[in-house]
Tab-separated table of N, CA and C in Angstrom:
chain	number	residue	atom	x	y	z
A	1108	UNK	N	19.619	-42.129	-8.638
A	1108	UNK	CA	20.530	-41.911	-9.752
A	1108	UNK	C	19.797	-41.122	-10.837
A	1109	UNK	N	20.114	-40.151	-11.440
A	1109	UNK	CA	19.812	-39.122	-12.358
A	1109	UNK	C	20.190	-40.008	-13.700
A	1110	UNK	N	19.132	-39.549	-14.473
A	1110	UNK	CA	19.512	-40.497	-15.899
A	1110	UNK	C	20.741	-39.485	-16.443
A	1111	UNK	N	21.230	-40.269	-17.303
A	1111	UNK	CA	22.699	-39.780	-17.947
A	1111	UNK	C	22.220	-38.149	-19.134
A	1112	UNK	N	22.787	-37.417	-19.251
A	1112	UNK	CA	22.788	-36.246	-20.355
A	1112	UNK	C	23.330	-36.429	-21.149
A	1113	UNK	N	23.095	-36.921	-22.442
A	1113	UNK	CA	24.148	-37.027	-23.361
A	1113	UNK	C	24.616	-36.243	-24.353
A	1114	UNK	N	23.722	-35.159	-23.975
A	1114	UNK	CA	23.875	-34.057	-25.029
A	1114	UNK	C	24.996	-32.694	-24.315
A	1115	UNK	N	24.667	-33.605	-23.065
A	1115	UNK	CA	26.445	-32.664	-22.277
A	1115	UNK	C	27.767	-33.852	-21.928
A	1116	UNK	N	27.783	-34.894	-22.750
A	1116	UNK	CA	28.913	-35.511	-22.765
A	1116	UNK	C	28.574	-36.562	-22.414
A	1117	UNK	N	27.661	-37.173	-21.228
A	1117	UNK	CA	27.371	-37.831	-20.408
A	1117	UNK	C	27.711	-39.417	-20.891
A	1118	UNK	N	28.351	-40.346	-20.417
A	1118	UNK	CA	27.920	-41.873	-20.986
A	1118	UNK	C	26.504	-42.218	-20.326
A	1119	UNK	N	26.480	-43.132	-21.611
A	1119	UNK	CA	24.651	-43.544	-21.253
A	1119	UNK	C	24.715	-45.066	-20.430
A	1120	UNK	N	23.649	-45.175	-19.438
A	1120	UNK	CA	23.646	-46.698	-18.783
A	1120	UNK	C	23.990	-48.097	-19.376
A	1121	UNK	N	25.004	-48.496	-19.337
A	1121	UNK	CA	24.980	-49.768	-19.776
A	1121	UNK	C	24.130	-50.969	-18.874
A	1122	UNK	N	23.839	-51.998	-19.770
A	1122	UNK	CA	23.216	-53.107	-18.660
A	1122	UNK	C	23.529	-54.509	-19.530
A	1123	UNK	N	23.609	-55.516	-19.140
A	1123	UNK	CA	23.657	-56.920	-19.281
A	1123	UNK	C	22.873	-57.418	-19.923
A	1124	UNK	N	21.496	-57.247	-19.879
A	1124	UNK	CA	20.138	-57.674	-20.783
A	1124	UNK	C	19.660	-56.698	-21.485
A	1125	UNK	N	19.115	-56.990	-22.454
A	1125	UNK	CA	18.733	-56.012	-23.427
A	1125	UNK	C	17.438	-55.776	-23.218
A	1126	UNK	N	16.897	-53.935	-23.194
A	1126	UNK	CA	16.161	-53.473	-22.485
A	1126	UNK	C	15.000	-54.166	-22.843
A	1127	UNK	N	13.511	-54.874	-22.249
A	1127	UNK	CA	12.209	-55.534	-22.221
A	1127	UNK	C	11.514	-54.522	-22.859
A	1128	UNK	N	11.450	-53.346	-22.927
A	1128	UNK	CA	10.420	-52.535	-23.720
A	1128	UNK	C	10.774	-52.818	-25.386
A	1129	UNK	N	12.128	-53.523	-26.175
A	1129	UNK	CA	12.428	-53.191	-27.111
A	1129	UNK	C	11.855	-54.802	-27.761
A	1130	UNK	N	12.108	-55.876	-26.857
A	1130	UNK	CA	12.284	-57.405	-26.861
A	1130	UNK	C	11.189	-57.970	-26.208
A	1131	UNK	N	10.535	-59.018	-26.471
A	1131	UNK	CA	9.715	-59.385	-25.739
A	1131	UNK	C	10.438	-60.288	-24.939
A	1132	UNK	N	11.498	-60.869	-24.822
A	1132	UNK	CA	12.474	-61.672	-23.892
A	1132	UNK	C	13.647	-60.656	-23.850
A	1133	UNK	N	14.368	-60.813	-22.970
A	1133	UNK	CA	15.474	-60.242	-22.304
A	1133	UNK	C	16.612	-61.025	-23.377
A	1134	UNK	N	17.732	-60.659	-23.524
A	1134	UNK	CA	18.876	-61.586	-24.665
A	1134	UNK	C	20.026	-60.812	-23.968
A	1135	UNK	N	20.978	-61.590	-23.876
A	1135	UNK	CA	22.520	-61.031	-24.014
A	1135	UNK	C	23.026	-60.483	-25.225
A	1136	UNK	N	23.703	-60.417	-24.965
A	1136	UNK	CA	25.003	-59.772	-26.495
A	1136	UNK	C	25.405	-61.307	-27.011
A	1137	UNK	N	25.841	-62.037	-26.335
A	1137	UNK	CA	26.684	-63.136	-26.376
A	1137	UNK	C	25.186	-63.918	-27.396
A	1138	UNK	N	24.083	-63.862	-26.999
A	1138	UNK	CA	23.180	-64.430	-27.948
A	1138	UNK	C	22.456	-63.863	-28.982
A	1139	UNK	N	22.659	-62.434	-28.968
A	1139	UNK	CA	22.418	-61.958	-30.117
A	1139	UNK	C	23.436	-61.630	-31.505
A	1140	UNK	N	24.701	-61.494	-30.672
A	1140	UNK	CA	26.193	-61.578	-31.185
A	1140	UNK	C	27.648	-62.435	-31.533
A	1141	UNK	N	27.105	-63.051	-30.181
A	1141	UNK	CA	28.003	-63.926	-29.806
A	1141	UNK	C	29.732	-64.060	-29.448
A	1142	UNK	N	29.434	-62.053	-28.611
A	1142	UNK	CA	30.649	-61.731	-28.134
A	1142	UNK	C	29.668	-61.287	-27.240
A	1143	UNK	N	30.931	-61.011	-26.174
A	1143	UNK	CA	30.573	-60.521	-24.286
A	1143	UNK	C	30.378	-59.080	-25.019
A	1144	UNK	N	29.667	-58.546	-23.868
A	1144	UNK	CA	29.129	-57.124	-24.191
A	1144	UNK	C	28.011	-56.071	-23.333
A	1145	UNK	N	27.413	-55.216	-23.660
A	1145	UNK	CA	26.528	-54.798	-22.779
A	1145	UNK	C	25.328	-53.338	-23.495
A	1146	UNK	N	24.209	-53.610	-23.361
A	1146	UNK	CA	23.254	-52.904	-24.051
A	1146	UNK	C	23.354	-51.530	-23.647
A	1147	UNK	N	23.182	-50.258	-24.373
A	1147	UNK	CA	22.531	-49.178	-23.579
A	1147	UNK	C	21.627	-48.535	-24.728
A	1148	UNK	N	20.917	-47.603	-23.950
A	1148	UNK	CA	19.978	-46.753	-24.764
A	1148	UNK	C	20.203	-45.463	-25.055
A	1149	UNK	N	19.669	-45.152	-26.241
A	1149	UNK	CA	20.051	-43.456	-26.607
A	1149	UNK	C	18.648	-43.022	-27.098
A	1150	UNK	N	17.823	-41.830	-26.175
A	1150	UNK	CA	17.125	-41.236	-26.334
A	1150	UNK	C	16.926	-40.423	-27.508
A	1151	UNK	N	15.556	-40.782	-27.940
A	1151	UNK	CA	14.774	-39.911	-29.327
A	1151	UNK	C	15.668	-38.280	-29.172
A	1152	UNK	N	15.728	-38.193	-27.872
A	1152	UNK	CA	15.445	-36.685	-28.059
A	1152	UNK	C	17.677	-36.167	-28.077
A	1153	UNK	N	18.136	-37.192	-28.242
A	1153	UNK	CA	19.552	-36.911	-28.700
A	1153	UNK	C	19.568	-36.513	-30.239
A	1154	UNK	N	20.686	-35.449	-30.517
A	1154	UNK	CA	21.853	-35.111	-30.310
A	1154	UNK	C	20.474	-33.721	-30.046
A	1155	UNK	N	20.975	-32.792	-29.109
A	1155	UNK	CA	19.718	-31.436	-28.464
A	1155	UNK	C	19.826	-30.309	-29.773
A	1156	UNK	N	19.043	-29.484	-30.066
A	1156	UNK	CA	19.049	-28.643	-30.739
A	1156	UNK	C	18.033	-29.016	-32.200
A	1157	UNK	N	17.655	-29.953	-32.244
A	1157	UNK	CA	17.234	-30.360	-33.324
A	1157	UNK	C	15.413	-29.858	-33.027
A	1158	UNK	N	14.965	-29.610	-34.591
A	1158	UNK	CA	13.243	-29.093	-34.453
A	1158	UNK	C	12.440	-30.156	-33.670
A	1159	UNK	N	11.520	-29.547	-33.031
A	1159	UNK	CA	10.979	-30.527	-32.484
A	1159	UNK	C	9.626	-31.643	-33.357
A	1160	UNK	N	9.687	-31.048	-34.875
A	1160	UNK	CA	8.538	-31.305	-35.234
A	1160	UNK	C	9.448	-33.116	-36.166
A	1161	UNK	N	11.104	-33.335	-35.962
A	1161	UNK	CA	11.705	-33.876	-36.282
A	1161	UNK	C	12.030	-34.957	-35.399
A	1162	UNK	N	11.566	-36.040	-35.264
A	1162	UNK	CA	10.839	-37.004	-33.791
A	1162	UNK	C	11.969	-38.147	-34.540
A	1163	UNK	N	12.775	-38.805	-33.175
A	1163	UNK	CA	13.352	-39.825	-33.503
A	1163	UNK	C	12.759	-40.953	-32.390
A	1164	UNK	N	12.949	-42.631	-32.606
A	1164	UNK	CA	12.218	-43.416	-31.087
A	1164	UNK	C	13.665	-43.501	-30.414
A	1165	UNK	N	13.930	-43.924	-29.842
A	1165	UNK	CA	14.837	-44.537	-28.710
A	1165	UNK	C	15.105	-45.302	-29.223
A	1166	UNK	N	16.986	-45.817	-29.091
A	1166	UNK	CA	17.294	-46.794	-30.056
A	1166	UNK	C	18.422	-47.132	-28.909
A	1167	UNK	N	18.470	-48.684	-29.125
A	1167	UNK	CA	19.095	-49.768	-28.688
A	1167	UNK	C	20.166	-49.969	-29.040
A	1168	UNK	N	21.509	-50.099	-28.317
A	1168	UNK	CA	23.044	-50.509	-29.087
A	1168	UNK	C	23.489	-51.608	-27.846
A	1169	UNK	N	24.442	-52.062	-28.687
A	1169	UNK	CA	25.447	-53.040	-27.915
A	1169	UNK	C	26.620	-52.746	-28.409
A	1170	UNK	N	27.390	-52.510	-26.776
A	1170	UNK	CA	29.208	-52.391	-27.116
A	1170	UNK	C	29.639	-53.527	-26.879
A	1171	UNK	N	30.273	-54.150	-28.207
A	1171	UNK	CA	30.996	-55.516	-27.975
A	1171	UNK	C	32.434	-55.347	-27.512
A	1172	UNK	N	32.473	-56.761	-26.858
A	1172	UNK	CA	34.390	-56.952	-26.918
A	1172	UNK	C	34.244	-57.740	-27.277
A	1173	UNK	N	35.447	-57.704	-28.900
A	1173	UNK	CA	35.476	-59.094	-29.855
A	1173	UNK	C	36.625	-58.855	-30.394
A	1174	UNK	N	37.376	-59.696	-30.553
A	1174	UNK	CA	38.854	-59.791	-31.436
A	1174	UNK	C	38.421	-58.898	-33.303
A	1175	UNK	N	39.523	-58.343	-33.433
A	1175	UNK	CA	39.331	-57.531	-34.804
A	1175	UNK	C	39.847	-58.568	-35.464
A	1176	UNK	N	39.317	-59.110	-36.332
A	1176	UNK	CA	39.672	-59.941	-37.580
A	1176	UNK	C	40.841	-59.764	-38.062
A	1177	UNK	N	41.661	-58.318	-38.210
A	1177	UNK	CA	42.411	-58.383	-39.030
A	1177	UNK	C	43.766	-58.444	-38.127
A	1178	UNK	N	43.668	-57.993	-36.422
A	1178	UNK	CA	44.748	-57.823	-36.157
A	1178	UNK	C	44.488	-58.841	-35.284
A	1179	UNK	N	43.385	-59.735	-34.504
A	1179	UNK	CA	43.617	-60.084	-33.515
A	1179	UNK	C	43.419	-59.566	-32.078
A	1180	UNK	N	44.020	-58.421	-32.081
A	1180	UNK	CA	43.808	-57.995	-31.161
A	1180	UNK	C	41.921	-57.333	-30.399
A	1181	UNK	N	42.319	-57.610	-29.148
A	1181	UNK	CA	40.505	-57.212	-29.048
A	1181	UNK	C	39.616	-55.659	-28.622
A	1182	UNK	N	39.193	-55.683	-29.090
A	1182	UNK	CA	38.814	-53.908	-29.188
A	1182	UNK	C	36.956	-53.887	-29.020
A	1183	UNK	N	36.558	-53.056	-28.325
A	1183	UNK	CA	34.673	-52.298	-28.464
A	1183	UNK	C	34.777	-51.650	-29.656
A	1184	UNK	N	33.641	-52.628	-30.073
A	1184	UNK	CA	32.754	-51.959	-31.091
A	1184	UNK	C	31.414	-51.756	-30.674
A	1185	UNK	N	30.487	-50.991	-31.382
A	1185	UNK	CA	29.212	-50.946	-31.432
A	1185	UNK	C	28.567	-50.741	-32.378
A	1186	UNK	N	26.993	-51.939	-31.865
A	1186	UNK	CA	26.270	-52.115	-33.067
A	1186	UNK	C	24.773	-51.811	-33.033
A	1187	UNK	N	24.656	-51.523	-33.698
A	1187	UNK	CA	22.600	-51.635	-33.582
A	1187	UNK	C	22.307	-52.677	-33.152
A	1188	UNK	N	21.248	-52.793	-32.666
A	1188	UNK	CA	20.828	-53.809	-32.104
A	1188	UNK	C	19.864	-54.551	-33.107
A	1189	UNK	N	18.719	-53.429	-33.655
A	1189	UNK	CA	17.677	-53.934	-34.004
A	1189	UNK	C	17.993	-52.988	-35.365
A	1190	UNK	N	17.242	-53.897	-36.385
A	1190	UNK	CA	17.484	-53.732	-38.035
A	1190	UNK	C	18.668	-53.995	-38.516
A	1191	UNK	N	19.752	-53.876	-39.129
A	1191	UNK	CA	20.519	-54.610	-39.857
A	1191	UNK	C	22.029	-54.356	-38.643
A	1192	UNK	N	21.992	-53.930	-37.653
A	1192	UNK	CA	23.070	-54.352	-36.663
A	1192	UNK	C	24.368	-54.005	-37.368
A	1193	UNK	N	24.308	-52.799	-37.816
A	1193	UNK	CA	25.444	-52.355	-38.328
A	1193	UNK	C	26.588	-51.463	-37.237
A	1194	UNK	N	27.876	-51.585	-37.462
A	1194	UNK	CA	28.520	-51.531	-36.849
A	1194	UNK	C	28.146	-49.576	-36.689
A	1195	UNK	N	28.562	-48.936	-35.483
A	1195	UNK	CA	28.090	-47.247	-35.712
A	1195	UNK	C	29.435	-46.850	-34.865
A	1196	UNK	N	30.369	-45.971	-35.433
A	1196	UNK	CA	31.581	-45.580	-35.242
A	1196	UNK	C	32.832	-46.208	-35.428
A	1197	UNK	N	34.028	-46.215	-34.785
A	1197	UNK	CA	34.886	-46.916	-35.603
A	1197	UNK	C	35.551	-47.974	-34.054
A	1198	UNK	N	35.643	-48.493	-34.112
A	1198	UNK	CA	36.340	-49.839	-32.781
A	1198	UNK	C	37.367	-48.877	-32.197
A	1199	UNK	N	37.626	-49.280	-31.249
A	1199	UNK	CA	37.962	-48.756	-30.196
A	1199	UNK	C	38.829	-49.665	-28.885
A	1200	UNK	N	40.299	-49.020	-28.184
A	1200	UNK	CA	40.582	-50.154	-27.811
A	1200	UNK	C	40.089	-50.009	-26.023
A	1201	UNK	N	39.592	-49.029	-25.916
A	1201	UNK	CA	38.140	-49.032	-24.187
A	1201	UNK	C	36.802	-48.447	-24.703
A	1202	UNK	N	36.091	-49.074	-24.042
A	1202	UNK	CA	34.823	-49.165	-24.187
A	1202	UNK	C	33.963	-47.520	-24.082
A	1203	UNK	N	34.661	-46.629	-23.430
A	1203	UNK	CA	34.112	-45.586	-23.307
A	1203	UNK	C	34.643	-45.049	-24.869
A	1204	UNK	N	35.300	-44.886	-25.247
A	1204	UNK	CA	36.254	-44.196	-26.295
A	1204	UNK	C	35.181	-44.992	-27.973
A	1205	UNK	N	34.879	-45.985	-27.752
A	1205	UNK	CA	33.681	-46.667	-28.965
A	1205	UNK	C	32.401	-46.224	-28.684
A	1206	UNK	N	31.913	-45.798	-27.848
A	1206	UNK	CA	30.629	-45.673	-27.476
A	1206	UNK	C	30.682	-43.912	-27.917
A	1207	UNK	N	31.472	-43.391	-27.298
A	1207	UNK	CA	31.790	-41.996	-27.772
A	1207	UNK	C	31.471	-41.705	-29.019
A	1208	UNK	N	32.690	-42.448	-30.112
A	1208	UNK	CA	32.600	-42.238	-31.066
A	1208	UNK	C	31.352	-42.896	-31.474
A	1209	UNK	N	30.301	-43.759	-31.314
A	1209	UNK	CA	29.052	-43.940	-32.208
A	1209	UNK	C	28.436	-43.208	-31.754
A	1210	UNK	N	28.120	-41.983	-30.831
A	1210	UNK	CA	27.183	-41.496	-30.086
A	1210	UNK	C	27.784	-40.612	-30.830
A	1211	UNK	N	29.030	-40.105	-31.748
A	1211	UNK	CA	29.392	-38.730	-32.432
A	1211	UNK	C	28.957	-39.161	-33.755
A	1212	UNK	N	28.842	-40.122	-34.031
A	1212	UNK	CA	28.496	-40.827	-35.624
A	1212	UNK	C	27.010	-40.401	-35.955
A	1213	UNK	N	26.636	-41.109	-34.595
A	1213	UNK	CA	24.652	-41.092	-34.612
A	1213	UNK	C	24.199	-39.728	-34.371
A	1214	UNK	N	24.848	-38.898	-33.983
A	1214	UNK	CA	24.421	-37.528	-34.161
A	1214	UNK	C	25.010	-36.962	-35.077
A	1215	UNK	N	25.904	-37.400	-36.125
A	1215	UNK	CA	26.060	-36.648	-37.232
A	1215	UNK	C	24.885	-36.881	-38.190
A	1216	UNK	N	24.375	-38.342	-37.905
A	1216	UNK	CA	23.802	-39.111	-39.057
A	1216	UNK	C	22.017	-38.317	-39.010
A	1217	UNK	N	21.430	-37.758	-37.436
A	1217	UNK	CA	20.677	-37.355	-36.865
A	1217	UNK	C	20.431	-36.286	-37.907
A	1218	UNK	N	21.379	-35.356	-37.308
A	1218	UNK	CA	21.297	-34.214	-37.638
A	1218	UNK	C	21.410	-33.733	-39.150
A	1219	UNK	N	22.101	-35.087	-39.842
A	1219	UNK	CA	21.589	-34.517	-41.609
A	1219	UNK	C	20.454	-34.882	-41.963
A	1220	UNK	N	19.889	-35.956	-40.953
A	1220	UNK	CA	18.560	-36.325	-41.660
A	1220	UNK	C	17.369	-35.433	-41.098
A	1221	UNK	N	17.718	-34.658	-39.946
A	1221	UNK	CA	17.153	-33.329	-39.362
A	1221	UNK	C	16.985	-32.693	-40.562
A	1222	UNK	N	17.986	-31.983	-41.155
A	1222	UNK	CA	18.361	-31.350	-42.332
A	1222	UNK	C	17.743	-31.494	-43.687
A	1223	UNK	N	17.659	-32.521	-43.845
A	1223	UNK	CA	16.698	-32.853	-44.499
A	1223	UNK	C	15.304	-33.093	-45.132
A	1224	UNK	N	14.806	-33.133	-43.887
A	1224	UNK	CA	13.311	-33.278	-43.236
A	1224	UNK	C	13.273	-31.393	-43.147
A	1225	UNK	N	14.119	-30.812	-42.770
A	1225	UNK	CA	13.267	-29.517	-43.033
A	1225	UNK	C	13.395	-28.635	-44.297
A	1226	UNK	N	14.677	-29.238	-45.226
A	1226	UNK	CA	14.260	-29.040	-46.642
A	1226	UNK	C	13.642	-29.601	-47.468
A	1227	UNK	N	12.707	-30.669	-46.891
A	1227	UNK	CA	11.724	-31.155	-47.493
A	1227	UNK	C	10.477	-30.315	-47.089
A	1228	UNK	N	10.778	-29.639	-45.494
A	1228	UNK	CA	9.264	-28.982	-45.445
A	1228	UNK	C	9.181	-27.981	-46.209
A	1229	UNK	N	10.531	-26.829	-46.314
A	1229	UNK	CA	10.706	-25.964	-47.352
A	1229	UNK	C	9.657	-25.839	-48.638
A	1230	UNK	N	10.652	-26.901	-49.198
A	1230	UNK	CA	10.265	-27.069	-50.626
A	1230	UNK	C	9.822	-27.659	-50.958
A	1231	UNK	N	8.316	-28.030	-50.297
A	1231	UNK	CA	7.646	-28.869	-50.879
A	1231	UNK	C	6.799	-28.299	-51.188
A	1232	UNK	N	6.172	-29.074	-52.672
A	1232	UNK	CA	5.069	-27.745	-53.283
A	1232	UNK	C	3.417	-27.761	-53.090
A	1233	UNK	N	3.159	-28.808	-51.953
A	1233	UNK	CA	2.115	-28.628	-51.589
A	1233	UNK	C	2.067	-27.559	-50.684
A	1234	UNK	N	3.124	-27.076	-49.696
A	1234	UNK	CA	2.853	-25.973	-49.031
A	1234	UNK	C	3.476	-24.559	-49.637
A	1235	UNK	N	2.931	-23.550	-49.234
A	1235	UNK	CA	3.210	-22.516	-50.028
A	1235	UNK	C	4.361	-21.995	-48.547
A	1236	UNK	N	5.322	-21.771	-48.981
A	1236	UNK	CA	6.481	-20.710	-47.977
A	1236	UNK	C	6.579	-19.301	-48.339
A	1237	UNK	N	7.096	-18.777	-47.024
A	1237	UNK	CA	7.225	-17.431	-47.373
A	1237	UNK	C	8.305	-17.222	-48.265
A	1238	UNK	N	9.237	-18.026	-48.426
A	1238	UNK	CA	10.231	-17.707	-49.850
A	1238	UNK	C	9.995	-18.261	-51.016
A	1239	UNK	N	8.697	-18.697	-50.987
A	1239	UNK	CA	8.639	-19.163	-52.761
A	1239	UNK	C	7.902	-17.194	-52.762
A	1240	UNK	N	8.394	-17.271	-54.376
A	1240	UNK	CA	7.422	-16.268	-54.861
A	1240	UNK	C	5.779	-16.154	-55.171
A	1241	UNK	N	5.914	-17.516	-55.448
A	1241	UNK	CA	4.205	-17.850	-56.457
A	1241	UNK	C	3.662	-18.495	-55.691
A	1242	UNK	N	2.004	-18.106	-55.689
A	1242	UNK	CA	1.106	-19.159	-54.846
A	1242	UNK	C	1.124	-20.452	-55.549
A	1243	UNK	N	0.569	-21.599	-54.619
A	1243	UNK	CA	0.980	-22.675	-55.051
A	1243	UNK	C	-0.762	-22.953	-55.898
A	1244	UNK	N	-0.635	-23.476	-57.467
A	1244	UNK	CA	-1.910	-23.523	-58.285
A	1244	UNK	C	-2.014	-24.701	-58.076
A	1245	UNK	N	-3.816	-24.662	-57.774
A	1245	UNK	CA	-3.737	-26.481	-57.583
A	1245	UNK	C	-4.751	-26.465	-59.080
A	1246	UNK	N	-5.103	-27.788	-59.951
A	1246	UNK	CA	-5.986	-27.890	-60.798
A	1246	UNK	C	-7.567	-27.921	-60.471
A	1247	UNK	N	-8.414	-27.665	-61.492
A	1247	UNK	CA	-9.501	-27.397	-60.972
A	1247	UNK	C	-10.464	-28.517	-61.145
A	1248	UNK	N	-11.203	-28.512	-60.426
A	1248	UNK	CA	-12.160	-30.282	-59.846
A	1248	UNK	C	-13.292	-29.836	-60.823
């Protein structure tokens, strides 16, 4: 089996236990969440096109199935796994269609902080760029 492409559409592997390189024990959804569900991974090197000097790690999600609070009815969501387990895209009533949308969320969110990181290399005034005008003066020791 060829790992998934996700930068050509691809869905990424889901699995039952949450991956051992991230956890030092294996956990369900159901015990980290306490809805049915299933882990997958999204590679550093998602959403493609981005500098390479702009390094993300591999990050962990879980697509839940859990009743929506407000309607009842039950819908996939997805969440981070690790750090504050925030929900990433908007619920969804099949599981491919939530995962989609956080995998369009997390590469929006990618790619401004891409954006960022290289207008910080820009303009930062320890380095001198070819579009500043002035060499950069340091004080004298």
């Amino acid at each position: 089996m060829t790992a998934p492409d996700l930068n050509a559409g691809d869905l990424p592997h889901l699995t039952a236990d949450r991956p051992r390189y991230r956890s030092a024990t294996h956990r369900t959804t159901r015990e980290l969440f306490g809805h049915d569900g299933q882990f997958f991974t999204v590679p550093g090197t998602f959403p493609g096109g981005l500098p390479d000097h702009v390094g993300f790690t591999d990050a962990v999600y879980a697509v839940l199935h859990a009743p929506n609070p407000a309607t009842g009815e039950a819908e996939y969501s997805v969440r981070d796994v690790n750090g504050r387990r925030l929900t990433l895209g908007t619920p969804a009533p099949d599981q491919d269609t939530a995962i989609r949308s956080a995998l369009s969320a997390l590469a929006e969110k990618r790619r401004a902080h891409a954006q960022q990181v290289e207008h910080n290399r820009v303009h930062t005034h320890r380095n001198r760029h070819l579009r500043c005008p002035r060499p950069l003066l340091l004080p004298a020791r």
